[in-house]
Amino acid sequence: MERVKMAEAESLETAAEHERILREIESTDTACIGPTLRSVYDGEEHGRFMEKLETRIRNHDREIEKMCNFHYQGFVDSITELLKVRGEAQKLKNQVTDTNRKLQHEGKELVIAMEELKQCRLQQRNISATVDKLMLCLPVLEMYSKLRDQMKTKRHYPALKTLEHLEHTYLPQVSHYRFCKVMVDNIPKLREEIKDVSMSDLKDFLESIRKHSDKIGETAMKQAQQQRNLDNIILQQPRIGSKRKSKKEAYTIFDTEIESTSPKSEQDSGILDVEDEEDEEEVPGAQDLVDFSPVYRCLHIYSVLGARETFENYYRKQRRKQARLVLQPPSNMHETLDGYRKYFNQIVGFFVVEDHILHTTQGLVNRAYIDELWEMALSKTIAALRTHSSYCSDPNLVLDLKNLIVLFADTLQVYGFPVNQLFDMLLEIRDQYSETLLKKWSGIFRNILDSDNYSPIPVTSEEMYKKVIGQFPFQDTELEKQPFPKKFPFSEFVPKVYNQIKEFIYACLKFSEDLHLSSTEVDDMIRKSTNLLLTRTLSNSLQNVIKRKNIGLTELVQIIINTTHLEKSCKYLEEFITNITNVLPETVHTTKLYGTTTFKDARHAAEEEIYTNLNQKIDQFLQLADYDWVAGDLGSEASDYLVDLIAFLRSTFAVFTHLPGKVAQTACMSACKHLATSLMQLLLEAEVRQLTLGALQQFNLDVRECEQFARSGPVPGFQEDTLQLAFIDLRQLLDLFIQWDWSTYLADYGQPTCKYLRVNPVTALTLLEKMKDTSRKNNMFAQFRKNERDKQKLIDTVAKQLRGLISSHHS
């Protein structure tokens, strides 16, 4: 039973489900019926469902049939009416067709006109669209044409700006056109072309400034010289007016306006009201020499293209190379001043350009780069100047070089470059200048001394007298009182040498100008250089004259007189230096002039040369001596050679009247001593092996002549017998032998009161040996004569005793 109930329940559920599905099928859109049918096929009772579906269909068919039967008459009536309408419709169709045929026939021309109008409207629409498109493309083409024109005229920076506008503003609006794509593809090429062309312009610019550096530097240095001249005029004349150009403005030679770079500076145009200023030659500005626009254009182009660093590196690298070329001096630079001037002009031109680039660009070059270049330039320039200036032997060229270096330094200092090292180097060149001056003045002094007549300067009129006094500071009241004609005590080389010393001081002063030295430093430099002139150059010149072989006693005497007066003039040289340097000699650390020492040394050398010359003359006379050492007869007068010698000495000492007393006395004493010594040597020389008493007596006559000369006082100032003491050795020796006073000599030998105190036993023994040999050889039979034998024994005895004295003295 339960099974039956369960089956019935399931059957009811299935039937209810089938009914629901049928309702869904009836009410659901055909497109959505799929899921419903799907649920039927998913179940197991689809056969029963089909039966229900067939039953439902038959029910609907019966309902349709009922409905059709109910409305059939209305349907038949509708058909009848439709048939009537068809006839009427056919008539209407015929009428419409006829009307259409007539309309077509009548509107054929209108259709043609309308077709033409249509075509015109289409063309008009196309033209309008074309115009609109062309209006978009035309600015692009115009900009491109403008770009090409700018490229042709080498306006590269505006061309780059045009290219930027074309790329970012115009081309994006018409980017779908093919020609625009071609333009877009060409833009990188155009940029590279602009970049390359601008770089080519930069290279031309670098070549241009390399060629024009000399002219630019010359221009800058001319303006510096003009400014210095103006400053000097201003120092001498009061300035009229209230405005004045600043020094920087006066030196600025690069004030050209640069397009799109920096605004033109507004400089004060005040003019100094100086009379000679209008006569100054106008110096051209740098804008007349170099066009700087290429470097600015290239800088901006590379900046816009994002390659500024590349450009800066290239520019600096090329300028460094040019700097090395500029700083390489020509090998013959030292030969002329123009060589130095061209070298300086190139360096100044280079750094003036770099300074201008520094101030008119933003970072193309910086101060560190400029300072680095300047340090290199300074070291190389100083090294080159040291090398080449060392070859200069002309002081005028060295002085001109110094002035050129000062102008070079002043010019660069205006542009902010430190130049202290250049002025330090000038101090080194100053020493070299002093050396060249000393060499020049050595020749001047040599010519003066060689051309001098070594005679007192004669003057025959007051005008001549004042002329000499104007050349040399000399005061002598006695000479002034003397009538004309009269003579100065010194020769012409005194005023000439004095004036040349002053000229040397002036030459030294010229070098110290514009070196920014204090008066004390200038004074010290001049005094040191003058001391070198006196102690080295003039001293050597005087010594060379004094040591000449053909110098005479008269010349030597005049040299002593001249140097005496030059020595006295040293104080006037001190005053002269003080007047031109305004530094008092009492100032601390002031160098003193050593002229006094120089002239004293020269005078002493001349004195020694006089002594030597006198001795040589005496020796020349003594060479004429011709004694007969074995003569038996006594002569009645002195030898001829000695008489001539005494006459020569008298005339010579008469010339010594203008010499200082001590000099004349010393010369006279020296001559007498040398004469006495020479006579003694003549008597004792080894070649005289035999000597007779007669020869000694003749020799004694000559010595008496010498003593007579000494007693006559050839030079004033000697005490009574002072000059005779020069011959005391000879006198005592001759008296001993002539008087044969051996007993006294041997008895008193060694005592202070000995009569023959100046007789040396060795000398006496030597002379006695010569007389002993003569006694033996004079007469071979002398040994048979008693008196001769006694004399010979006496000589032997005396000789033996002398030997005893000598041996005891040595022991």
Short mmCIF file of N, CA, C and O in Angstrom, two decimals, residues 48 114 133 359 412 491 531 552 686 725 760:
data_model
loop_
_atom_site.label_atom_id
_atom_site.label_comp_id
_atom_site.label_asym_id
_atom_site.label_seq_id
_atom_site.Cartn_x
_atom_site.Cartn_y
_atom_site.Cartn_z
N ARG A 48 5.82 10.95 -20.80
CA ARG A 48 4.55 11.40 -20.25
C ARG A 48 4.35 12.88 -20.55
O ARG A 48 3.21 13.31 -20.84
N MET A 114 20.28 69.17 -60.68
CA MET A 114 20.53 68.79 -59.28
C MET A 114 21.78 67.93 -59.14
O MET A 114 22.52 68.07 -58.17
N LYS A 133 42.71 72.07 -44.39
CA LYS A 133 43.93 71.28 -44.17
C LYS A 133 45.17 72.09 -44.55
O LYS A 133 46.20 72.03 -43.88
N HIS A 359 83.37 87.40 -18.99
CA HIS A 359 82.38 88.37 -18.53
C HIS A 359 81.15 88.46 -19.43
O HIS A 359 80.18 89.12 -19.06
N LEU A 412 97.73 93.75 -18.04
CA LEU A 412 97.05 92.55 -17.54
C LEU A 412 96.51 92.75 -16.14
O LEU A 412 95.50 92.14 -15.76
N SER A 491 143.89 116.09 -14.98
CA SER A 491 143.76 116.00 -16.43
C SER A 491 142.28 115.87 -16.82
O SER A 491 141.39 115.83 -15.96
N ASN A 531 128.32 101.53 -6.38
CA ASN A 531 129.47 100.93 -5.70
C ASN A 531 130.16 99.89 -6.58
O ASN A 531 131.38 99.79 -6.61
N GLY A 552 154.27 105.70 -18.25
CA GLY A 552 155.42 106.47 -17.80
C GLY A 552 155.21 107.02 -16.40
O GLY A 552 154.11 107.02 -15.85
N ALA A 686 178.59 87.01 -8.09
CA ALA A 686 179.53 85.90 -8.24
C ALA A 686 180.45 86.07 -9.44
O ALA A 686 181.58 85.54 -9.47
N LEU A 725 170.82 107.47 5.00
CA LEU A 725 170.86 106.16 5.65
C LEU A 725 170.64 105.02 4.67
O LEU A 725 170.95 103.87 4.97
N ASN A 760 178.12 93.25 7.55
CA ASN A 760 177.86 91.84 7.84
C ASN A 760 179.17 91.07 7.64
O ASN A 760 179.84 91.24 6.62
#
